[in-house]
Short mmCIF file of C-alpha atoms in Angstrom, two decimals:
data_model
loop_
_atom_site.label_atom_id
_atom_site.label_comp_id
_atom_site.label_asym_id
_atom_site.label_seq_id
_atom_site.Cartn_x
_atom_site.Cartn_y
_atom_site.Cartn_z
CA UNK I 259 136.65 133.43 106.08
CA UNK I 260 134.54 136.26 107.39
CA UNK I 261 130.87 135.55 108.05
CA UNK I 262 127.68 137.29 108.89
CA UNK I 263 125.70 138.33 111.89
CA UNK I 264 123.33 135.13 111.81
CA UNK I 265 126.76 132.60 112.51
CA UNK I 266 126.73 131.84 108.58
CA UNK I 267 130.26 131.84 106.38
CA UNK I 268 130.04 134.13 103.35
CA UNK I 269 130.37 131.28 101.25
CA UNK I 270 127.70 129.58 102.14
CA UNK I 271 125.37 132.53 102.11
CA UNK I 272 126.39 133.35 98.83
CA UNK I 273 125.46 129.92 98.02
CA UNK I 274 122.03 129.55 99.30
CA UNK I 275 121.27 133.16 97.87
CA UNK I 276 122.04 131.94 94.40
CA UNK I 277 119.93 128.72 94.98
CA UNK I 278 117.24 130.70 95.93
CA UNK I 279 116.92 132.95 93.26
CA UNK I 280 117.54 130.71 90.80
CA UNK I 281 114.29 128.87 92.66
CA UNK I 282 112.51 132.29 92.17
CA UNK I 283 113.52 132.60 88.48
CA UNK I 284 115.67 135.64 89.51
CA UNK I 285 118.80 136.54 87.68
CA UNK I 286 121.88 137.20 90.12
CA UNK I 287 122.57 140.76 89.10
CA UNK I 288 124.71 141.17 92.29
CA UNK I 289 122.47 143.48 93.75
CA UNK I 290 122.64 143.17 97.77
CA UNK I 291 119.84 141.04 99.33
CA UNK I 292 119.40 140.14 102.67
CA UNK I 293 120.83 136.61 103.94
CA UNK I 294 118.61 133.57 104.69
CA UNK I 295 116.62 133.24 108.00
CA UNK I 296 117.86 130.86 110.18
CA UNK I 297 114.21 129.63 109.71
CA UNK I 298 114.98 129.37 106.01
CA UNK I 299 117.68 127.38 106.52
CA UNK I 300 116.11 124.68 108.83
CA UNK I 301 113.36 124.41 106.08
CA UNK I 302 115.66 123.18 103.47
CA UNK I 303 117.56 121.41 105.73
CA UNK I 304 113.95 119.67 106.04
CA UNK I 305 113.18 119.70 102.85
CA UNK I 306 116.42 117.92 101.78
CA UNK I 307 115.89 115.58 105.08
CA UNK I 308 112.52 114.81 103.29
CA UNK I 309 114.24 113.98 100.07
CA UNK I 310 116.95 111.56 101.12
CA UNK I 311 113.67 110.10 103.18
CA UNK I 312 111.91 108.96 99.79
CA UNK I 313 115.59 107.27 98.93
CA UNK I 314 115.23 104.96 101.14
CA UNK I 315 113.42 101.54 100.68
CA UNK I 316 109.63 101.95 101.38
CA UNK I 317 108.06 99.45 104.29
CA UNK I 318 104.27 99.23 104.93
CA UNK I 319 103.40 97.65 108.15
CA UNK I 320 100.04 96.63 109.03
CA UNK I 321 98.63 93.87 111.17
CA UNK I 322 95.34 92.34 112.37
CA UNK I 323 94.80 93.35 115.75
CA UNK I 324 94.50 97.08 115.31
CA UNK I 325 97.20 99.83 114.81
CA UNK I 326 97.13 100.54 118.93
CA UNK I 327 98.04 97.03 119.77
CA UNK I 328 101.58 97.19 121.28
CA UNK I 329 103.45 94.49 118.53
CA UNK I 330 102.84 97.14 116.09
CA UNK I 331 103.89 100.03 117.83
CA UNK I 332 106.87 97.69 118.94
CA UNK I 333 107.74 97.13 115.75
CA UNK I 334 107.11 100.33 113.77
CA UNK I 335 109.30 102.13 116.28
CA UNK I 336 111.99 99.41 116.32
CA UNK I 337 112.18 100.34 112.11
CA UNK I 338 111.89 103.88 112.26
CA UNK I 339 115.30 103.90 114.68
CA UNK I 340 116.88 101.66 112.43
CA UNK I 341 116.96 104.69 110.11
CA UNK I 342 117.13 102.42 107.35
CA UNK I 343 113.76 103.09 106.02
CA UNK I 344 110.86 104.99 105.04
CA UNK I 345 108.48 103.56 107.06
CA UNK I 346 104.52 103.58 106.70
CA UNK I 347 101.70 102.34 108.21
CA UNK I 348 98.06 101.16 107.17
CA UNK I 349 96.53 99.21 110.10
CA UNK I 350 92.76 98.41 110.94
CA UNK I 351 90.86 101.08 113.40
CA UNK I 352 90.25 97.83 115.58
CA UNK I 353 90.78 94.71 116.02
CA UNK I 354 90.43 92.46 113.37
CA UNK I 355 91.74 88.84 114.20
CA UNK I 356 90.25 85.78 112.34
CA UNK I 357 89.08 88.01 109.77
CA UNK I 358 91.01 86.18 107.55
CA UNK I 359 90.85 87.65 103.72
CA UNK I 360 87.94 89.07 103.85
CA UNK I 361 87.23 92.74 102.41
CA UNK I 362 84.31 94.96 102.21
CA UNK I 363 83.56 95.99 98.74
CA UNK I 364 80.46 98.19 98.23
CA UNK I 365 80.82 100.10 101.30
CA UNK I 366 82.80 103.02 102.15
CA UNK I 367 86.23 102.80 104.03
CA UNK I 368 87.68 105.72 106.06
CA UNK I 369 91.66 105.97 106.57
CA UNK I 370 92.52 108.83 109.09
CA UNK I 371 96.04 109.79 109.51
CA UNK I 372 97.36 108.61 112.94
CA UNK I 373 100.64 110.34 114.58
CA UNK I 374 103.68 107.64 115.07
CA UNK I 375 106.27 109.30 114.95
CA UNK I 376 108.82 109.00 112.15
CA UNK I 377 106.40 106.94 110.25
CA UNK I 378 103.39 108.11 107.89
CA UNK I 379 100.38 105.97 109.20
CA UNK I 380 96.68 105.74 108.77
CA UNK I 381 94.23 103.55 110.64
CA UNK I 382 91.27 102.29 108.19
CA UNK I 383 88.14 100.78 108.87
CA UNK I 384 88.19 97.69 106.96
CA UNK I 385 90.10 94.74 107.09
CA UNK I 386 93.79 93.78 107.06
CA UNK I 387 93.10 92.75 103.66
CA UNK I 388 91.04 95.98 102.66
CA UNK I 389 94.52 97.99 104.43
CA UNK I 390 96.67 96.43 102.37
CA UNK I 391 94.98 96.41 99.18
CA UNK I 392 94.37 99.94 99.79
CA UNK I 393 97.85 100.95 100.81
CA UNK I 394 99.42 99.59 97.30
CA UNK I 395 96.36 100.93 94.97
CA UNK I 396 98.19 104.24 95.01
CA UNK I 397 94.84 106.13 95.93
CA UNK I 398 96.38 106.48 99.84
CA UNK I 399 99.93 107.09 99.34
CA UNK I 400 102.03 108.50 96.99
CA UNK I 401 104.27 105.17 95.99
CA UNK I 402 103.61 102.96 93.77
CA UNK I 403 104.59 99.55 95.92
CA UNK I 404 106.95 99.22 98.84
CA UNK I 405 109.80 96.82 98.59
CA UNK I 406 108.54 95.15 101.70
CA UNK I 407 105.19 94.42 103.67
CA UNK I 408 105.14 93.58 107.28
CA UNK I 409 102.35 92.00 108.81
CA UNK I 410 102.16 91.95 112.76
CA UNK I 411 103.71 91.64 115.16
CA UNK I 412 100.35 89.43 116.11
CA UNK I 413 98.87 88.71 119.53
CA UNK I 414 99.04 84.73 119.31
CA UNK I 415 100.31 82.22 117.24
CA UNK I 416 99.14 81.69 113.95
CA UNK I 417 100.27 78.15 113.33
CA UNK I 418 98.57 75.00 111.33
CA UNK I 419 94.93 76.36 110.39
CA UNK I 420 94.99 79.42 112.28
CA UNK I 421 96.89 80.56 108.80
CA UNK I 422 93.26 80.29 107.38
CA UNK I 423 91.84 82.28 109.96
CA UNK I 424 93.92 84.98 110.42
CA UNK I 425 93.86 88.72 109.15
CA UNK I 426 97.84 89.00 110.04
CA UNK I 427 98.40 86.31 107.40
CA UNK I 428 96.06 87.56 105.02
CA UNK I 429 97.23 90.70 104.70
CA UNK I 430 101.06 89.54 103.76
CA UNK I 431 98.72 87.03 101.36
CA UNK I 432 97.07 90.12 99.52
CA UNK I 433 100.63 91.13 99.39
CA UNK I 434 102.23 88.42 97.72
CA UNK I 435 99.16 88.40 95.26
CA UNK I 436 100.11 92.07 94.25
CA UNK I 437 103.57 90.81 93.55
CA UNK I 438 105.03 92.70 96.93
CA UNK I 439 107.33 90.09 99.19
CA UNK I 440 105.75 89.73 102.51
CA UNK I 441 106.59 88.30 106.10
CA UNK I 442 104.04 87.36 109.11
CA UNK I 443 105.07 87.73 112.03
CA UNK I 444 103.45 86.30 115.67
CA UNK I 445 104.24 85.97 118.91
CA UNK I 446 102.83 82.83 120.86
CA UNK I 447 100.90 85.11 123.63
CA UNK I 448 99.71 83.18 126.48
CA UNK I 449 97.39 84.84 129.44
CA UNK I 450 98.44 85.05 132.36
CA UNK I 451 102.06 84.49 131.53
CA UNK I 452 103.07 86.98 128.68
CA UNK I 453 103.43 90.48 128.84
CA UNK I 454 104.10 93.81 126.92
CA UNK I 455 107.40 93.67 126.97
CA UNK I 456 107.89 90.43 124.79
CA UNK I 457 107.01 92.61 121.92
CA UNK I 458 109.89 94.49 122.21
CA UNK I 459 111.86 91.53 122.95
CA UNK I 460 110.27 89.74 119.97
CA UNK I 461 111.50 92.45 117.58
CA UNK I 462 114.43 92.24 118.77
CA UNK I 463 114.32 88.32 117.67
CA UNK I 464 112.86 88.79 114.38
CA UNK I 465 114.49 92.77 112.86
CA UNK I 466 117.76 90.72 111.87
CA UNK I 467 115.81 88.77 109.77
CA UNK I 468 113.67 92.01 108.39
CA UNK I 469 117.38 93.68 107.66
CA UNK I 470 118.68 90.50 105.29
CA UNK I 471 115.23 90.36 103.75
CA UNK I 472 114.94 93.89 102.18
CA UNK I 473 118.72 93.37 101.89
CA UNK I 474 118.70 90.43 99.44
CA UNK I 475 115.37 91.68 97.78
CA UNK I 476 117.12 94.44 96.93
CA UNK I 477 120.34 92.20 95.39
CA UNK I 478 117.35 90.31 93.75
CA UNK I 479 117.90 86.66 95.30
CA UNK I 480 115.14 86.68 97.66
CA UNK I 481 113.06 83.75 97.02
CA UNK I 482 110.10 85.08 94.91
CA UNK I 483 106.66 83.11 94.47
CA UNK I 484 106.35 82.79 98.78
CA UNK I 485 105.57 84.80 101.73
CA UNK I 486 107.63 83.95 105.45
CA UNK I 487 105.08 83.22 108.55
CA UNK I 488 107.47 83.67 111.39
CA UNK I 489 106.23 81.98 114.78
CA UNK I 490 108.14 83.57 117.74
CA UNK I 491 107.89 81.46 121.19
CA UNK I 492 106.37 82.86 124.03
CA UNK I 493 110.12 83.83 125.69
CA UNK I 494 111.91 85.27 123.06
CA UNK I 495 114.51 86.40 124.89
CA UNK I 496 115.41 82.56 125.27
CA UNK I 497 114.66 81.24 121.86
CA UNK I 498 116.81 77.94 121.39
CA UNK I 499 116.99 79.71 117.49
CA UNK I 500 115.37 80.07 113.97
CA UNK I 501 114.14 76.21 112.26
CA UNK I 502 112.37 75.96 109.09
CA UNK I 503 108.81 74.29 109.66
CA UNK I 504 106.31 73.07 107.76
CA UNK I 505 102.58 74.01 108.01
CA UNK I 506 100.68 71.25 110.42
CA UNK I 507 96.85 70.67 110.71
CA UNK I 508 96.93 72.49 114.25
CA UNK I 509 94.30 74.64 115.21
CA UNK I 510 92.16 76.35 118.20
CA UNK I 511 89.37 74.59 118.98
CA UNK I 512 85.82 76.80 118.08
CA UNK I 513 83.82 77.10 121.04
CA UNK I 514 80.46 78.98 120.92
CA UNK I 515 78.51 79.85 123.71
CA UNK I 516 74.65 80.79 124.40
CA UNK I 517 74.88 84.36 126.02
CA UNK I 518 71.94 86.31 127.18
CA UNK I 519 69.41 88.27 124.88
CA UNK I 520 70.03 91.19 126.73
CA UNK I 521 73.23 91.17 126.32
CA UNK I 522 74.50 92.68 122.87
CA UNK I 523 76.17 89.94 120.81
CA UNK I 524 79.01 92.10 119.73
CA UNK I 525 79.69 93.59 123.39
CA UNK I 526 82.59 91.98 124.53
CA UNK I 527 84.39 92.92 120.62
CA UNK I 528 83.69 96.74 120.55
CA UNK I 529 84.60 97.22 124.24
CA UNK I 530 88.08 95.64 123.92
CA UNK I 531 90.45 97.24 125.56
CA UNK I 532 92.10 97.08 122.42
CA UNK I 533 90.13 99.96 121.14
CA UNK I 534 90.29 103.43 121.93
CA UNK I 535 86.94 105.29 123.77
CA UNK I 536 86.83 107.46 120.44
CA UNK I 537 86.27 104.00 118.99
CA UNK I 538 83.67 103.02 121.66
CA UNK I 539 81.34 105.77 121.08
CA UNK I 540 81.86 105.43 117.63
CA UNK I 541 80.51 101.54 117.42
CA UNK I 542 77.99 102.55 120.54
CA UNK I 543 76.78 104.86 117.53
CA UNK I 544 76.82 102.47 114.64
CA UNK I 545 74.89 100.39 116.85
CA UNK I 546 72.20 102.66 117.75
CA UNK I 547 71.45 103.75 114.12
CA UNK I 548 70.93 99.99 113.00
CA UNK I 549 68.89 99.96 116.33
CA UNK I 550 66.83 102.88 114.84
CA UNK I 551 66.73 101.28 111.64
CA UNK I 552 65.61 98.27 112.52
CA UNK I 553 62.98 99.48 114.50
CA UNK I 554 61.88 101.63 111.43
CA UNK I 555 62.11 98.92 109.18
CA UNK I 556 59.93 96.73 111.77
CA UNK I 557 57.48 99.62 112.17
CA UNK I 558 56.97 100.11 108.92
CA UNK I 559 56.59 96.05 107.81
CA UNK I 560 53.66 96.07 110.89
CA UNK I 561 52.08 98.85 109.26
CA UNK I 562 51.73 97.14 105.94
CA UNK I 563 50.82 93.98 106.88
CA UNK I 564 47.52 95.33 109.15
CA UNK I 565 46.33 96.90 105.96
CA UNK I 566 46.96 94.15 103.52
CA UNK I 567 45.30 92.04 106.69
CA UNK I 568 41.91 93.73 107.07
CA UNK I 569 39.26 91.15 107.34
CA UNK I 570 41.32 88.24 107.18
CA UNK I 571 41.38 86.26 109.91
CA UNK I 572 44.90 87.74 112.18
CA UNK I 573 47.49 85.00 112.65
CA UNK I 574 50.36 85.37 115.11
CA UNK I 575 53.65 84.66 113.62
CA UNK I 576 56.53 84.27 116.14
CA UNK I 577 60.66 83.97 115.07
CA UNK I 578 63.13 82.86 118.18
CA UNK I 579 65.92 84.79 118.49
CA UNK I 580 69.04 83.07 120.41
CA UNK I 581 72.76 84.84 120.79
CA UNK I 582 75.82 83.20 120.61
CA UNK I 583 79.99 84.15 121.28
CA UNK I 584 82.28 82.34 119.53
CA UNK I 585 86.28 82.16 121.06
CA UNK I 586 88.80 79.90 120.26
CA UNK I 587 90.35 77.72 122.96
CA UNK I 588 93.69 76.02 122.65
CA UNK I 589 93.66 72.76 122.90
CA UNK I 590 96.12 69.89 124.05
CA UNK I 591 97.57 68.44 121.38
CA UNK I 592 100.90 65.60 120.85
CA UNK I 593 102.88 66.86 117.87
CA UNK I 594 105.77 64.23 116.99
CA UNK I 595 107.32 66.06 113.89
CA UNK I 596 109.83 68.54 114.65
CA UNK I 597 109.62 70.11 110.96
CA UNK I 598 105.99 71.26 112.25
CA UNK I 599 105.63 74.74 112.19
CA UNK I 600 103.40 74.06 115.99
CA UNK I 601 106.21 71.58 117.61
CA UNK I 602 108.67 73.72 116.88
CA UNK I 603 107.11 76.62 118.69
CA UNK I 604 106.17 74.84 121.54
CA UNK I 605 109.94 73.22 121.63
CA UNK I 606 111.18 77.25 121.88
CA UNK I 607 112.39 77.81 118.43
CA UNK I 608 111.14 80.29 116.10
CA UNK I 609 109.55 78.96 113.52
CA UNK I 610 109.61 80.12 109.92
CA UNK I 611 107.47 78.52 107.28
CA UNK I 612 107.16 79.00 103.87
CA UNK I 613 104.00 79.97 102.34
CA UNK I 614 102.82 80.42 98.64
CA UNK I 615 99.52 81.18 96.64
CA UNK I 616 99.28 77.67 95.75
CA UNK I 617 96.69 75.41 97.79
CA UNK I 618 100.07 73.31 98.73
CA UNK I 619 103.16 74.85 98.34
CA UNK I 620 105.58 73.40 95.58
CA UNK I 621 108.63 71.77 96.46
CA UNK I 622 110.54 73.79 93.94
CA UNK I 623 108.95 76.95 96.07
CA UNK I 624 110.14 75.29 99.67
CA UNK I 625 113.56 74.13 98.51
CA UNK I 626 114.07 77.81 97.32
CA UNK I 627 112.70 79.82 100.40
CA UNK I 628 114.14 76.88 102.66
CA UNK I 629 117.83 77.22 100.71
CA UNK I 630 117.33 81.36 101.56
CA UNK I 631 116.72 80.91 105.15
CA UNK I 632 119.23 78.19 105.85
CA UNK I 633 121.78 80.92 104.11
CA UNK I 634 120.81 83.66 106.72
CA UNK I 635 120.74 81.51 109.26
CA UNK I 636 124.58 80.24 108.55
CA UNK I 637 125.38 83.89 107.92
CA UNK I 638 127.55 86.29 110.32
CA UNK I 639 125.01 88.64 111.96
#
């Protein structure tokens, strides 16, 4: 088998010249033409990399504390080496915990394409809800629906009530409402204790259970009709193992606090550390335009009331003005059932709980999803 200059068999040069002109609308005449860059080659060999790409099963992440946060990035890059699938991303510009499923109609929402690599991401700025209902409306992305959305990996439990708070859960709800099977996934952060690398442990703990899901949604016997809130514990790396929990009445306690008027309600939110300094300026420029606003819009009410006032007796009207920060403190709580989604967190298992559109969900619903997870649990992994 002879071959040419450029390290490429006859055969195959004969082969890639004949796809080409057919691609041209050329007939082979067997006129001499000049063999196929190396360059050329590398572009189909991208091209057709691209193709087998949109074979595989489509998974849109997205979470609620902000595309940067490191359980994302954890996560995303855990999926992209898996090689498995065709991974995308549509994850709030910034942090948007206890947001729950709220969305901003009316207003206009901006998705720029962010670089992970291996994945096709934007950030948005809206909502985990608004991301999510954006991502499967077919105006962002190409797809129609993914076969699976992934919400998290979240920054703190989301247990009992918090489910009502958060964005993370939200966002696999909005999910599951478009008819797409959904998981939530946490990890049970605690300050001072936890670090970045129980992310990456924490995927490691939950991508077994990603795997059978897509698997057996693919066979068609994934439990349909529920979404899967999966509590890791705050070691993952010594989980005592995966138990099927209930929802409890748990919750963070609300605690607001009287801050100064000086001080800029929203200041401690848009200087997160969470956020980049792009996103800083950005909010330190939202905020100066109401400021402006506001001032015009005060300006201008003075104006008109000292004409419409002019020889009427002036009265002085005077509005108090207080601030307030709200955070959520955990509080100390005795939990005696161990089918609670909270005990069995704090006990070291990872807890995964059922959870369906319905106000309560059906026992029909639970003895299906609980009958699913028991199987992967028993299974060989």
């Amino acid at each position: 088998m002879t071959s040419k200059n450029n390290g490429l068999s006859a055969a195959l040069v004969s082969n890639l010249q004949d796809v080409l002109s057919k691609r041209k609308g050329v007939v082979d005449d067997g006129s001499a033409e000049e063999p196929p860059s190396t360059s050329d080659v590398t572009a189909k060999e991208e091209e057709d990399k691209e193709s087998d790409d949109d074979s595989r099963p489509i998974v849109l992440v997205t979470n609620g504390d902000g595309i940067d946060s490191p359980g994302l990035v954890s996560l995303v890059e855990a999926l992209v080496r898996e090689g498995l699938y065709n991974v995308h991303v549509c994850a709030p510009q910034t942090d948007k915990s206890a947001s729950s499923h709220s969305m901003t109609p009316g207003e206009t929402i901006a998705a720029s394409s962010v670089n992970i690599k291996g994945a096709t991401s934007f950030e948005v700025s809206g909502t985990p809800v608004d991301c999510i209902s954006l991502g499967l409306s077919g105006a962002l992305f190409a797809w129609s629906k993914p076969i699976l959305v992934i919400s998290g990996i979240n920054q703190g439990s989301n247990c009992g009530h918090q489910i009502f708070y958060s964005g993370a859960v939200a966002a696999a709800r909005e999910a599951l409402i478009s008819g797409v099977p959904s998981l939530s996934i946490s990890l049970n952060w605690k300050k001072d204790e936890s670090q970045e690398s129980d992310f990456k442990d924490a995927v490691g703990v939950c991508l077994p259970l990603i795997n059978a899901t897509i698997r057996d949604i693919e066979k068609g016997v994934f439990p349909k009709d529920c979404s899967l809130n999966i509590e890791i514990p705050t070691s993952p790396s010594s989980n005592k193992g995966f138990k099927v929990t209930k929802q409890s009445t748990w919750r963070k306690s609300p605690s607001w606090q009287a801050v100064s008027a000086n001080r800029h309600p929203g200041a401690g939110n848009f200087m997160s550390n969470q956020q980049s300094l792009g996103a800083q300026l950005a909010q330190l420029g939202r905020d100066a335009s109401a400021a402006g606003a506001a001032r015009r819009f005060t300006t201008q009410k003075k104006s008109i009331v000292e004409i419409e006032s002019v020889g009427v007796a002036g009265k002085t009207e005077s509005r108090v003005k207080k601030y307030f920060r709200l955070e959520f403190v955990a509080k100390e709580q005795e939990h005696t059932d161990d089918d609670l989604d909270i005990k069995a967190l704090e006990d070291g298992f990872v807890s995964v709980t059922p959870l369906s559109l319905l106000p309560n969900i059906d026992s029909e619903t639970q003895a299906v999803a609980s009958e699913w997870i028991y199987k992967y649990l028993n299974a060989d992994q």
